[in-house]
Structures are given as structure tokens and as C-alpha cells.
Short mmCIF file of C-alpha atoms in Angstrom, two decimals:
data_model
loop_
_atom_site.label_atom_id
_atom_site.label_comp_id
_atom_site.label_asym_id
_atom_site.label_seq_id
_atom_site.Cartn_x
_atom_site.Cartn_y
_atom_site.Cartn_z
CA MET M 1 46.87 6.57 -11.23
CA SER M 2 46.71 9.34 -8.65
CA VAL M 3 44.96 12.56 -9.59
CA VAL M 4 47.16 14.46 -7.13
CA SER M 5 50.27 15.94 -8.75
CA LYS M 6 53.74 15.76 -7.24
CA LYS M 7 53.62 19.50 -6.64
CA GLU M 8 50.32 19.24 -4.74
CA THR M 9 51.63 16.29 -2.74
CA SER M 10 54.73 18.26 -1.76
CA GLU M 11 52.64 21.28 -0.74
CA LEU M 12 50.34 19.15 1.43
CA GLN M 13 53.26 17.40 3.10
CA LYS M 14 54.84 20.75 3.91
CA LEU M 15 51.58 22.10 5.35
CA LEU M 16 51.13 18.97 7.47
CA VAL M 17 54.65 19.18 8.91
CA GLU M 18 54.24 22.88 9.67
CA PHE M 19 50.91 22.20 11.36
CA LEU M 20 52.33 19.42 13.54
CA LYS M 21 55.33 21.56 14.57
CA ARG M 22 53.31 24.50 15.83
CA GLU M 23 54.39 25.56 19.32
CA ASP M 24 52.04 28.44 20.02
CA PRO M 25 49.66 27.13 22.74
CA THR M 26 46.72 28.89 21.11
CA THR M 27 47.20 27.32 17.65
CA MET M 28 49.16 24.12 18.24
CA PRO M 29 47.36 20.83 17.45
CA LYS M 30 45.44 19.23 20.27
CA PRO M 31 44.77 15.49 20.78
CA ARG M 32 41.35 15.79 19.18
CA ASP M 33 42.90 17.48 16.14
CA LEU M 34 45.26 14.57 15.74
CA GLN M 35 42.46 12.06 16.24
CA THR M 36 40.37 13.81 13.58
CA LEU M 37 43.32 13.92 11.21
CA ARG M 38 43.95 10.20 11.63
CA SER M 39 40.26 9.41 11.04
CA PHE M 40 40.22 11.62 7.94
CA LEU M 41 43.29 9.95 6.44
CA ARG M 42 42.17 6.41 7.27
CA SER M 43 38.60 6.76 6.03
CA ASN M 44 37.55 5.06 2.80
CA VAL M 45 34.60 7.00 1.42
CA LYS M 46 33.27 5.55 -1.82
CA ARG M 47 32.64 8.18 -4.49
CA ASP M 48 31.78 7.33 -8.06
CA MET M 49 30.18 9.72 -10.53
CA ALA M 50 30.53 7.02 -13.21
CA ALA M 51 32.01 9.52 -15.70
CA ASP M 52 29.07 11.89 -15.17
CA LEU M 53 29.85 15.61 -15.01
CA ASP M 54 26.77 16.41 -12.94
CA TYR M 55 23.23 15.20 -12.32
CA LEU M 56 22.21 15.62 -15.98
CA GLU M 57 21.75 12.62 -18.25
CA ARG M 58 24.74 11.43 -20.31
CA ASP M 59 22.73 11.70 -23.53
CA LEU M 60 22.43 15.48 -23.14
CA VAL M 61 23.41 16.32 -26.74
CA ASP M 62 20.76 14.04 -28.27
CA ARG M 63 18.28 15.05 -25.59
CA LEU M 64 18.67 18.77 -26.32
CA GLU M 65 18.00 18.17 -30.02
CA LEU M 66 14.79 16.29 -29.18
CA ILE M 67 13.76 19.09 -26.81
CA ARG M 68 14.25 21.64 -29.59
CA ARG M 69 12.04 19.60 -31.92
CA ILE M 70 9.33 19.21 -29.28
CA ARG M 71 9.34 22.87 -28.26
CA LYS M 72 9.30 24.06 -31.86
CA ILE M 73 6.03 22.24 -32.50
CA CYS M 74 4.47 23.03 -29.11
CA LEU M 75 5.19 26.76 -29.40
CA ALA M 76 4.24 27.16 -33.07
CA LYS M 77 1.39 29.58 -33.80
CA ASP M 78 -1.03 26.91 -34.88
CA LYS M 79 -4.73 27.67 -35.17
CA ASP M 80 -5.58 24.23 -33.76
CA THR M 81 -3.48 24.68 -30.62
CA TYR M 82 -5.22 26.04 -27.57
CA GLU M 83 -3.47 29.31 -26.68
CA GLU M 84 -3.26 28.56 -22.97
CA ASP M 85 -1.72 25.16 -23.68
CA ARG M 86 0.92 26.82 -25.83
CA GLU M 87 1.66 29.35 -23.11
CA ALA M 88 1.93 26.62 -20.47
CA LEU M 89 4.37 24.63 -22.60
CA SER M 90 6.62 27.66 -23.05
CA ARG M 91 7.45 27.63 -19.36
CA ALA M 92 10.47 26.11 -17.66
CA THR M 93 8.36 23.26 -16.26
CA LEU M 94 8.21 21.43 -19.59
CA TRP M 95 11.88 22.07 -20.32
CA SER M 96 12.93 20.57 -16.97
CA LEU M 97 10.59 17.60 -17.43
CA LEU M 98 12.07 16.79 -20.84
CA LEU M 99 15.59 16.97 -19.39
CA VAL M 100 14.92 14.14 -16.92
CA LEU M 101 12.41 12.03 -18.86
CA ASP M 102 13.52 8.66 -20.18
CA ILE M 103 14.89 9.34 -23.66
CA ALA M 104 12.80 6.58 -25.24
CA ARG M 105 9.66 8.36 -24.06
CA LEU M 106 11.15 11.64 -25.25
CA ARG M 107 11.53 10.20 -28.74
CA LYS M 108 7.95 8.92 -28.65
CA ILE M 109 6.62 12.37 -27.72
CA ALA M 110 8.57 13.96 -30.58
CA SER M 111 7.29 11.31 -32.98
CA ASP M 112 3.66 11.80 -31.91
CA LEU M 113 3.93 15.57 -32.32
CA GLU M 114 5.21 15.11 -35.87
CA GLU M 115 2.72 12.41 -36.83
CA GLY M 116 -0.33 14.48 -37.79
CA ASP M 117 -2.80 17.13 -36.70
CA ASP M 118 -4.89 14.95 -34.38
CA ALA M 119 -1.90 13.30 -32.73
CA ARG M 120 -0.18 16.65 -32.34
CA GLU M 121 -3.17 18.34 -30.72
CA ASP M 122 -3.77 15.41 -28.38
CA THR M 123 -0.11 15.22 -27.35
CA ILE M 124 0.05 18.96 -26.67
CA PHE M 125 -3.07 18.73 -24.54
CA ARG M 126 -1.64 15.87 -22.51
CA LEU M 127 1.73 17.52 -22.02
CA ALA M 128 0.06 20.68 -20.74
CA GLY M 129 -2.03 18.62 -18.34
CA ALA M 130 1.02 16.83 -16.96
CA LEU M 131 2.65 20.08 -15.84
CA THR M 132 0.22 20.46 -12.94
CA GLY M 133 1.33 17.07 -11.66
CA VAL M 134 4.97 18.19 -11.81
CA HIS M 135 4.20 21.26 -9.70
CA ASP M 136 2.33 19.14 -7.16
CA MET M 137 5.21 16.66 -6.92
CA VAL M 138 7.75 19.40 -6.18
CA TRP M 139 5.50 20.58 -3.36
CA TYR M 140 5.14 17.02 -2.03
CA PHE M 141 8.87 16.34 -1.90
CA THR M 142 9.81 19.70 -0.39
CA LYS M 143 7.54 22.19 1.33
CA GLY M 144 4.39 20.27 2.11
CA PRO M 145 1.26 21.65 3.77
CA ILE M 146 1.03 23.94 6.74
CA THR M 147 -0.35 22.33 9.88
CA GLU M 148 -3.87 23.74 9.77
CA TRP M 149 -4.78 22.27 6.39
CA GLU M 150 -7.52 19.68 6.57
CA LYS M 151 -6.73 15.97 6.29
CA GLU M 152 -8.77 13.24 4.63
CA GLU M 153 -8.06 10.89 7.54
CA MET M 154 -5.82 10.61 10.58
CA ILE M 155 -3.03 8.02 10.48
CA ASN M 156 -0.17 8.20 12.97
CA ARG M 157 3.43 7.11 12.53
CA ASN M 158 4.45 3.55 13.38
CA ALA M 159 7.17 3.83 16.04
CA SER M 160 8.20 0.17 15.82
CA LEU M 161 8.87 0.44 12.08
CA ALA M 162 10.91 3.58 12.61
CA ARG M 163 12.98 1.68 15.15
CA ALA M 164 13.48 -1.14 12.64
CA VAL M 165 14.79 1.38 10.09
CA LEU M 166 17.25 2.76 12.64
CA GLU M 167 18.57 -0.75 13.23
CA ARG M 168 18.70 -1.46 9.49
CA ASP M 169 20.82 1.68 8.94
CA GLY M 170 23.15 0.97 11.85
CA MET M 171 21.68 3.60 14.18
CA HIS M 172 23.47 6.38 12.30
CA CYS M 173 23.01 8.73 9.34
CA VAL M 174 23.60 6.71 6.17
CA LEU M 175 25.49 9.60 4.54
CA THR M 176 27.65 10.98 7.34
CA GLY M 177 27.79 8.24 9.96
CA HIS M 178 26.64 10.61 12.70
CA LYS M 179 24.71 9.08 15.59
CA ASN M 180 21.16 9.95 16.64
CA PRO M 181 19.79 10.44 13.12
CA GLU M 182 16.22 11.21 12.15
CA VAL M 183 14.11 8.60 10.38
CA CYS M 184 13.06 10.41 7.20
CA HIS M 185 10.29 9.51 4.79
CA ILE M 186 11.23 9.68 1.10
CA TRP M 187 7.64 10.29 0.02
CA PRO M 188 6.32 12.57 2.79
CA PHE M 189 4.43 10.99 5.66
CA TRP M 190 1.80 13.75 5.71
CA ALA M 191 0.66 12.51 2.28
CA VAL M 192 -0.64 9.30 3.87
CA ASN M 193 -3.52 11.39 5.21
CA ARG M 194 -4.23 12.87 1.76
CA LYS M 195 -4.32 9.85 -0.52
CA GLY M 196 -7.03 11.28 -2.77
CA GLN M 197 -5.04 14.40 -3.49
CA ALA M 198 -1.83 12.40 -3.99
CA ASP M 199 -3.60 10.04 -6.38
CA LYS M 200 -4.88 12.97 -8.45
CA SER M 201 -1.41 14.48 -8.67
CA LEU M 202 0.20 11.19 -9.68
CA LYS M 203 -2.42 10.47 -12.35
CA ALA M 204 -1.61 13.76 -14.06
CA LEU M 205 1.90 12.42 -14.78
CA ALA M 206 0.80 9.23 -16.52
CA SER M 207 0.92 10.73 -20.01
CA VAL M 208 4.64 11.47 -19.69
CA PHE M 209 5.98 8.89 -17.23
CA GLY M 210 3.77 6.07 -18.52
CA ARG M 211 0.75 4.35 -17.04
CA GLU M 212 2.64 1.32 -15.80
CA ARG M 213 5.08 3.38 -13.75
CA ILE M 214 2.44 5.74 -12.39
CA ASN M 215 -0.07 3.00 -11.54
CA ASN M 216 2.70 1.19 -9.66
CA LEU M 217 3.43 4.38 -7.70
CA ARG M 218 -0.28 4.95 -7.04
CA LYS M 219 -0.52 1.49 -5.47
CA LYS M 220 2.46 2.20 -3.25
CA LEU M 221 1.71 5.80 -2.30
CA ALA M 222 -2.00 6.51 -2.74
CA ASN M 223 -3.84 3.23 -2.21
CA ARG M 224 -6.65 3.82 0.30
CA GLU M 225 -6.55 0.25 1.57
CA SER M 226 -2.81 -0.21 2.02
CA ASN M 227 0.37 1.50 0.90
CA THR M 228 4.06 1.72 1.68
CA VAL M 229 4.23 5.34 2.89
CA ASP M 230 4.90 4.50 6.55
CA THR M 231 6.99 1.39 5.96
CA PRO M 232 10.78 0.91 5.90
CA GLY M 233 10.72 0.89 2.10
CA ASN M 234 9.90 4.60 2.25
CA MET M 235 12.33 5.49 5.04
CA ILE M 236 16.00 6.38 5.37
CA THR M 237 18.10 7.81 8.22
CA LEU M 238 19.70 11.26 7.92
CA ASN M 239 21.10 13.70 10.44
CA ARG M 240 18.98 16.77 11.11
CA PRO M 241 20.82 19.26 8.85
CA LEU M 242 20.70 16.86 5.89
CA HIS M 243 17.02 16.22 6.50
CA ARG M 244 16.36 19.97 6.26
CA PHE M 245 18.57 20.35 3.16
CA TRP M 246 16.68 17.48 1.50
CA GLU M 247 13.38 19.24 2.17
CA GLU M 248 14.81 22.39 0.57
CA GLY M 249 15.79 20.43 -2.54
CA TYR M 250 19.53 21.07 -2.11
CA PHE M 251 20.40 17.45 -2.86
CA ALA M 252 18.85 14.31 -4.27
CA LEU M 253 19.49 10.57 -4.05
CA GLU M 254 19.96 8.71 -7.33
CA PRO M 255 18.97 5.03 -7.26
CA ILE M 256 21.64 3.18 -9.22
CA GLY M 257 20.27 -0.34 -8.93
CA PRO M 258 20.32 -3.49 -6.84
CA VAL M 259 23.44 -4.58 -4.98
CA PHE M 260 24.13 -7.98 -3.43
CA LYS M 261 26.09 -9.33 -0.50
CA THR M 262 26.56 -12.77 0.99
CA ALA M 263 24.38 -13.46 3.99
CA HIS M 264 26.17 -13.80 7.31
CA THR M 265 24.10 -15.87 9.72
CA SER M 266 24.75 -18.05 12.72
CA THR M 267 25.69 -21.69 12.10
CA THR M 268 23.10 -22.65 14.67
CA SER M 269 19.40 -22.50 13.94
CA SER M 270 16.22 -23.66 15.56
CA THR M 271 15.86 -26.30 12.84
CA VAL M 272 19.24 -27.84 13.61
CA GLU M 273 18.55 -27.78 17.33
CA GLU M 274 15.28 -29.61 16.74
CA ASP M 275 17.00 -32.14 14.51
CA THR M 276 19.67 -32.67 17.15
CA ALA M 277 17.08 -33.20 19.85
CA THR M 278 15.13 -35.62 17.68
CA GLU M 279 17.96 -37.73 16.39
CA THR M 280 20.29 -37.89 19.40
CA SER M 281 17.96 -37.95 22.37
CA THR M 282 18.12 -40.92 24.70
CA PRO M 283 15.07 -42.50 26.32
CA THR M 284 15.05 -42.49 30.11
CA ASP M 285 13.47 -45.88 30.66
CA GLY M 286 16.62 -47.92 30.39
CA ALA M 287 19.45 -48.92 28.13
CA LYS M 288 17.38 -51.73 26.63
CA ASN M 289 15.50 -49.13 24.57
CA ASP M 290 18.70 -47.59 23.15
CA PRO M 291 19.05 -47.96 19.36
CA PRO M 292 21.96 -50.05 18.08
CA LYS M 293 25.31 -48.24 17.90
CA SER M 294 25.38 -48.51 14.12
CA LEU M 295 22.01 -46.74 13.86
CA ARG M 296 23.15 -43.97 16.22
CA LYS M 297 26.17 -43.43 13.99
CA ARG M 298 24.04 -43.22 10.89
CA ALA M 299 21.77 -40.69 12.62
CA SER M 300 24.81 -38.61 13.57
CA ASP M 301 26.04 -38.73 9.99
CA ARG M 302 22.67 -37.57 8.71
CA LEU M 303 22.69 -34.64 11.12
CA ARG M 304 26.20 -33.62 10.07
CA GLU M 305 25.21 -33.80 6.41
CA LYS M 306 22.21 -31.58 7.07
CA ILE M 307 24.39 -28.99 8.79
CA GLU M 308 26.95 -29.06 5.98
CA GLU M 309 24.24 -28.77 3.32
CA ARG M 310 22.62 -25.84 5.12
CA ASP M 311 25.95 -24.05 5.60
CA ALA M 312 26.79 -24.53 1.93
CA LYS M 313 23.51 -22.91 0.93
CA ARG M 314 24.07 -20.02 3.31
CA ALA M 315 27.57 -19.49 1.96
CA THR M 316 26.07 -18.72 -1.46
CA MET M 317 22.91 -16.99 -0.23
CA GLN M 318 22.71 -13.41 -1.51
CA ILE M 319 20.87 -10.52 0.11
CA GLU M 320 19.62 -7.87 -2.30
CA GLY M 321 19.96 -4.25 -1.25
CA VAL M 322 19.97 -0.92 -3.08
CA LYS M 323 22.88 1.15 -4.30
CA ILE M 324 22.37 4.92 -4.14
CA ARG M 325 24.45 7.89 -5.34
CA PHE M 326 24.37 11.29 -3.62
CA HIS M 327 24.20 14.53 -5.62
CA TRP M 328 24.30 18.16 -4.60
CA LEU M 329 21.90 19.81 -7.04
CA ARG M 330 23.18 22.90 -8.80
CA ARG M 331 20.37 25.23 -9.75
CA THR M 332 20.00 27.31 -12.90
CA ALA M 333 19.42 31.04 -13.34
CA HIS M 334 15.70 30.50 -13.98
CA GLU M 335 13.50 32.15 -11.37
CA SER M 336 10.98 29.31 -11.10
CA MET M 337 9.02 26.75 -13.06
CA HIS M 338 6.82 29.64 -14.18
CA THR M 339 9.67 31.27 -16.14
CA ILE M 340 8.82 31.62 -19.82
CA ILE M 341 11.54 30.26 -22.11
CA GLY M 342 11.42 31.96 -25.51
CA PRO M 343 11.54 30.08 -28.85
CA ASN M 344 15.22 30.99 -29.41
CA ALA M 345 16.36 30.66 -25.80
CA GLU M 346 19.37 28.73 -24.57
CA LEU M 347 18.33 25.20 -23.58
CA ASN M 348 21.60 23.80 -22.24
CA PRO M 349 21.44 23.95 -18.42
CA ARG M 350 25.24 23.78 -18.15
CA LYS M 351 25.32 27.33 -19.48
CA MET M 352 22.91 28.54 -16.80
CA TRP M 353 24.36 27.26 -13.52
CA LYS M 354 23.93 29.54 -10.53
CA ASP M 355 25.05 29.14 -6.91
CA TRP M 356 22.54 28.76 -4.12
CA LYS M 357 22.19 31.76 -1.86
CA ASP M 358 23.61 29.83 1.10
CA LYS M 359 26.92 28.00 0.88
CA ILE M 360 26.45 24.51 2.28
CA VAL M 361 29.19 22.19 3.49
CA VAL M 362 28.50 18.91 5.32
CA HIS M 363 31.20 16.70 6.86
CA ASP M 364 30.99 13.09 7.94
CA VAL M 365 32.17 11.69 11.26
CA ASP M 366 35.73 11.44 9.95
CA GLY M 367 35.80 15.06 8.81
CA ARG M 368 35.45 14.21 5.12
CA PRO M 369 33.16 16.55 3.15
CA LEU M 370 30.01 15.05 1.66
CA GLU M 371 30.56 15.30 -2.10
CA ASN M 372 28.86 14.40 -5.36
CA GLY M 373 29.12 10.73 -6.20
CA HIS M 374 29.09 9.54 -2.57
CA ILE M 375 27.94 5.91 -2.73
CA LEU M 376 25.83 4.23 -0.08
CA GLU M 377 24.48 0.70 0.02
CA ILE M 378 21.50 -0.23 2.16
CA PHE M 379 20.54 -3.84 2.81
CA PRO M 380 17.31 -5.18 4.29
CA THR M 381 16.98 -6.89 7.62
CA SER M 382 14.38 -9.33 8.86
CA GLN M 383 12.39 -6.38 10.21
CA ALA M 384 12.98 -3.69 7.57
CA GLU M 385 13.19 -3.88 3.79
CA ALA M 386 15.59 -1.66 1.85
CA PRO M 387 14.39 1.68 0.39
CA ASP M 388 12.05 1.26 -2.56
CA MET M 389 13.70 1.92 -5.94
CA ASP M 390 10.51 3.27 -7.55
CA ILE M 391 9.95 5.86 -4.81
CA LEU M 392 13.62 6.87 -4.89
CA GLN M 393 13.44 7.30 -8.67
CA LEU M 394 10.42 9.61 -8.40
CA GLN M 395 12.26 11.69 -5.79
CA TRP M 396 15.34 11.80 -8.05
CA ASP M 397 13.36 13.02 -11.07
CA ILE M 398 11.28 15.63 -9.24
CA LEU M 399 14.07 17.23 -7.21
CA ARG M 400 16.22 17.54 -10.33
CA MET M 401 13.38 19.37 -12.07
CA HIS M 402 13.08 21.69 -9.09
CA ALA M 403 16.79 22.58 -9.21
CA LEU M 404 16.79 22.94 -13.00
CA THR M 405 14.10 25.60 -12.71
CA GLY M 406 15.93 27.68 -10.12
CA GLY M 407 14.90 26.05 -6.84
CA ALA M 408 12.25 28.66 -6.00
CA ASP M 409 10.14 28.57 -2.84
CA PRO M 410 8.15 25.32 -3.31
CA VAL M 411 4.99 26.89 -1.87
CA LEU M 412 4.60 28.44 -5.34
CA TYR M 413 3.52 25.00 -6.53
CA ALA M 414 1.01 24.17 -3.80
CA PRO M 415 -2.30 22.88 -5.22
CA ASP M 416 -5.17 25.35 -5.48
CA ASP M 417 -7.57 22.81 -4.01
CA ASP M 418 -7.78 20.71 -0.87
CA TYR M 419 -10.25 18.64 1.13
CA ASP M 420 -12.74 20.30 3.45
CA GLU M 421 -14.00 18.90 6.77
CA ASP M 422 -16.54 16.73 4.92
CA GLY M 423 -13.90 15.17 2.68
CA ARG M 424 -14.90 17.12 -0.44
CA MET M 425 -12.33 18.61 -2.82
CA VAL M 426 -12.76 22.38 -2.85
CA SER M 427 -10.84 25.41 -4.08
CA VAL M 428 -9.06 27.25 -1.30
CA ASP M 429 -7.08 30.44 -0.84
CA ARG M 430 -3.38 30.11 -0.09
CA PRO M 431 -2.14 33.35 1.54
CA GLU M 432 1.38 31.96 1.80
CA LYS M 433 1.32 31.18 -1.91
CA VAL M 434 0.18 34.70 -2.76
CA ARG M 435 3.03 36.09 -0.68
CA ALA M 436 5.52 33.86 -2.49
CA LEU M 437 4.16 34.99 -5.86
CA GLU M 438 4.53 38.61 -4.83
CA ALA M 439 8.11 37.97 -3.72
CA LEU M 440 8.83 36.29 -7.03
CA LYS M 441 7.43 39.28 -8.88
CA ASP M 442 9.60 41.63 -6.85
CA ASN M 443 12.62 39.50 -7.76
CA ARG M 444 12.04 39.98 -11.49
CA ALA M 445 10.00 36.83 -11.93
CA GLU M 446 8.92 35.66 -15.36
CA LEU M 447 12.15 36.29 -17.28
CA VAL M 448 12.61 35.30 -20.91
CA ALA M 449 16.03 34.06 -21.93
CA GLU M 450 16.35 35.32 -25.50
CA ARG M 451 20.07 34.87 -26.12
CA PRO M 452 20.56 32.99 -29.43
CA VAL M 453 21.37 29.31 -29.05
CA ASP M 454 25.05 28.39 -29.19
CA THR M 455 25.59 26.67 -32.54
CA ALA M 456 28.19 24.34 -31.03
CA ARG M 457 25.56 22.33 -29.14
CA ASP M 458 28.22 20.21 -27.59
CA GLY M 459 26.64 19.82 -24.18
CA GLY M 460 29.76 21.20 -22.59
CA CYS M 461 30.18 23.81 -19.90
CA ALA M 462 30.28 27.45 -20.83
CA SER M 463 32.74 29.88 -19.32
CA ASP M 464 31.65 32.26 -16.59
CA GLU M 465 32.10 35.16 -18.99
CA HIS M 466 29.90 33.45 -21.54
CA SER M 467 27.22 32.79 -18.91
CA LEU M 468 27.21 36.42 -17.84
CA GLN M 469 26.40 37.43 -21.40
CA ASN M 470 23.14 35.53 -21.23
CA ARG M 471 20.69 38.36 -21.94
CA LEU M 472 17.52 38.23 -19.84
CA SER M 473 14.57 40.52 -20.46
CA SER M 474 11.35 40.94 -18.50
CA VAL M 475 8.04 39.99 -20.05
CA ALA M 476 4.55 41.10 -19.11
CA ALA M 477 2.93 37.79 -19.97
CA ILE M 478 2.48 37.05 -16.29
CA VAL M 479 3.08 40.41 -14.78
CA GLN M 480 1.02 39.42 -11.75
CA GLY M 481 3.70 37.10 -10.44
CA GLY M 482 2.50 33.85 -11.96
CA GLY M 483 -1.20 34.04 -11.19
CA VAL M 484 -2.30 33.30 -14.76
CA GLU M 485 -0.25 30.15 -14.95
CA GLN M 486 -1.75 28.79 -11.78
CA THR M 487 -5.20 28.59 -13.30
CA MET M 488 -4.62 28.24 -17.00
CA LEU M 489 -3.65 24.58 -17.13
CA PRO M 490 -6.01 21.63 -17.51
CA PHE M 491 -6.88 20.04 -14.15
CA ARG M 492 -6.97 23.52 -12.48
CA PRO M 493 -10.48 24.73 -13.42
CA ARG M 494 -10.88 27.84 -11.25
CA PRO M 495 -12.49 30.43 -13.51
CA GLY M 496 -12.71 33.97 -12.23
CA THR M 497 -10.13 33.42 -9.50
CA LYS M 498 -8.53 36.64 -8.31
CA VAL M 499 -4.80 36.37 -7.79
CA LEU M 500 -2.84 39.52 -7.00
CA GLY M 501 -5.55 41.73 -8.41
CA GLU M 502 -5.93 40.03 -11.77
CA ILE M 503 -9.00 38.08 -12.86
CA THR M 504 -7.95 35.01 -14.79
CA ASN M 505 -10.06 32.91 -17.12
CA VAL M 506 -9.99 29.24 -17.91
CA ALA M 507 -11.81 27.48 -20.69
CA THR M 508 -13.40 24.98 -18.35
CA THR M 509 -15.88 23.74 -20.92
CA ARG M 510 -13.09 22.59 -23.21
CA VAL M 511 -11.17 20.94 -20.38
CA ALA M 512 -14.24 19.16 -19.05
CA THR M 513 -15.14 17.90 -22.53
CA ARG M 514 -11.70 16.56 -23.27
CA MET M 515 -11.36 14.95 -19.85
CA SER M 516 -14.69 13.21 -20.19
CA GLU M 517 -13.55 11.76 -23.53
CA ASP M 518 -10.24 10.49 -22.29
CA ASN M 519 -9.02 10.49 -18.70
CA ALA M 520 -5.26 10.67 -18.26
CA VAL M 521 -5.28 7.26 -16.58
CA GLY M 522 -7.73 4.48 -17.13
CA GLY M 523 -9.39 5.90 -20.26
CA GLU M 524 -9.82 3.95 -23.46
CA ASN M 525 -7.56 6.16 -25.56
CA GLN M 526 -3.84 5.56 -25.43
CA ASP M 527 -1.54 8.16 -23.92
CA PRO M 528 1.14 9.68 -26.17
CA ALA M 529 3.88 7.44 -24.86
CA GLN M 530 1.91 4.28 -24.09
CA ALA M 531 3.23 2.35 -27.08
CA GLU M 532 6.80 2.89 -25.95
CA ALA M 533 8.19 0.24 -23.63
CA ASN M 534 8.65 1.38 -20.07
CA HIS M 535 12.26 1.79 -19.02
#
């Protein structure tokens, strides 16, 4: 059934006729206009949001209830809860993480928090520690380092593999069909020269994403011996504007799952040619050596049977590719991941949507706009495998978190440490980060959304008028533009660091003790969600 009404159809037909009948030389349609119009009308762009309203999970109602339970315990004034952990968990980072986390793991976290004092304290500690990994991941998938930062090693791009990816993707942008695309890395190429730092950031996420998933990603992205960073499984072709928009976090690619197609190969192969040469060749030393006619016939029959058998197999041979859905990412009214979300704050992101500063419209080669739900299928070739589902999923989760927390300048989340010339991890100053923090402060950073929660809790969209009533008030908890948060979490032990004029303190003794007892990955103790099956 068409979604276009008769009235709309009539209006469009009238506009088309009027356009085609224009006689003014300055406005009348030109041949290229007509060509573009034909291409637009003949194109068959696949779009399928699969009944989704946006990039949020379908289980939003149940998810929001679990988030309320988790936040209520994490933010409670409990004498056994470390104050800086409680403050860290009040920020938008945790809220965005819980919105994209697999709901089975979400239920496990809620269950562990409600189990008892020891389980609650341990789970809170691990959740707070994971937030640093989230910040690092946003930085990896968007901004990245400036050129003068030191590298652990020097590995250059493989030009032949990039060429193989271009051929795999048809020598055009997979989303728009434009020629001369750029070969883009999903997980950034610069990270291949910083495997130690990448490994540290990934390990911090194990307590929430699960050890199995994170260890699999560590092997692919941070293995010092071999990894898939500069291989076709981590590459995709995009035109230049889309590449830049991806780096800004304006859109994300959702991996839907595997997709199959029947292989189309030539009916002639080297094997058949060899068989033909072997079974039908004729000696040159005379007819007396020729095999009997009956034997030659049987040999010919055997060859034909081989060809038919091979062709039958090829007719049913399936090539496995990946199916991907495109999403423009709407951002919320939160200023950044550092925003403090009060105990009674609104938690439904659909009541917080906010437009990006710049209006972005992208058209494909046929003039069709690139819209949510655009489906693309990428199949491997003999020289280039399809994009890796695990890497795509990490990108999908992290970029959604970035948009859910306002899409702030990603340099805010750059790590406070890096490798020096001798390969040692050291704390470093980030002038560009300080400037971003100052800009965030000037833009009323660190807002607390204290409007009472809507009792309907239906997961639906609020009206614009309702959204405008969302009362935001400033808070002095991080009046220095986020400097406290940058050093208060576990895994960021920089005591006495001066950020924007404020000396911050970290209980490094406590962090060191707890980390020595149980590392986030590889320790003997089980992480809060380890018992839950990975999904």
C-alpha cells in the first residue's frame, strides 16, 4: 500500500507538469535536469528501518526501567560507596552506555547491584572504571590524535589492500554510488601504531561488554603480532564528505547480520582445462597408440559428468557478505558525556532531541537523499573480505553513545596519557583539550536536568512544547569545565593535576589496591556480567 496520498500524488503531478512546461530560458529544464529526473525516478534505493523509530533499541520501555533501578542504587548516599565513583556514575556517560548495552547484560548489572553489599560495591567500582574506556573509544572513532603525538611504532598503509577494497566495493562510495571514493578505516588506522594504548582502552570495557567480546576485539585491533586494522575487514569506501561526517559522529553504520548470494563464476576453470588436456590429448607418435574409440567415449563422458557436477555445486554455492543499515544520529540536549544527570532527571532520550548546528543533506548519484534505513550489502572477493561485524558493532555502539550525550568536541575525551619516545606510558598535557573544556564551560557545560520524570514512561516522542519545558539548571560540581571528572575515575591516576586552575585529587592508593586484587580483564575474580551469556 502506498504511503503517498491521492492529494499528494496530484500535487506532485501538477508540479512536474508545470516544471516541464517552463518556457523562460533562465528557468526552463535543461537536458541534464531531465536526465537527473529520470535517474531519480528509476532508482531503487533500499530503505528499511525494520519498524524502528530511530537508532534506539526497540526495548526502550523495559530498558529505561532497568536504567532507573541501576542509577537509583549507584547514586544512593551509601557509606560504602566511594564518593568519586558515585559522582562519575551520575554523568551522562553511564546513561548513554546503558542505553546501548545488550539488555541481558543490563539485567545482570541490575541484579548484581541488588544482590548484596559486596556485589554492589564491586559492580559500582567496575562500572566507574568502564567509563574511561567509553571516553577513549569516542576519541578513537572520531577525533583521533594530532600529528605530533608520539607513536609506539611506525606501520604504513598497505596500498594493495586498499586497491582490493576499492574493487570489492565497485570503485564507488557504497552509500551514494559516487566515483573516486576514499578507502576509510572503521577502526582508525592511526591506532595500529598505538596498540598498547588501544589495548588498555578496550580492556576497560570488559566489565560491561563482556570479556569474550572485548578479548575478541583486542585480538583484532590491538594484537602486537598481527591484527586486522589495515585489512579489508576494517575498510569501507565512502565519498569525502561522508568520510568527514563519519569522523564527526553525524552518522553510524548498524551491522544487521550476514547476507548471502549465489556465486557467479565462469564455467571454465583451470581444473577442467587440465582434465580436458589429460583425458582427450592424442599422442603424436602414430595412430597405433590411440586408445580404442569406446574408451575415448567413456573418457569424454567422465569429463562431461565432472563439468556438470562442478556446475551444479556452483549453482548452489553461497557467498556470505554483511548487511548494514545507515543511520543519521540525532543528538540530545546534553552538553557532553560530562553532564551530570540528577536523580530525578528525565531519562528518555526521545524527549531530549536537538538538531545539529549544521544542517546536512547528502544525495546519491541519482539525486536521492541519503536517509535513515538505507540498506547496503557488501560481499567479499578473492582479494578482500567483507567488513568485520565485530568492528562494525563497536563503531555502532560508541557513535550512538557520542550522539546521545550531545555530540561534543571529541577532543574532550582524549586520554590523559600517551607514549613517550622511549615507549613508556606517561601523563601529558593536552592544550587542545584544555581549550575544549574552556569552550564547554563557556557554553554552560555541566547542566543538571531536574525536570520530574514523565509518569507515562511510554518511550514515545514528546512534543516540541513539552521538550522546551525541560528545566535545566547549572551546577558547580565541575565548575572548571570538566577537569575533576577527567582525573577522578579509576584508571586515570593523576593526583595533583592542574586543569583550568583547579587542583584535583584522586585516591590512587585505593585504585591501585583494587586493581592489584582484580584486573578488569584476566583477573581471577569474575566481572559483574561474566555469568551472563554473550549476545
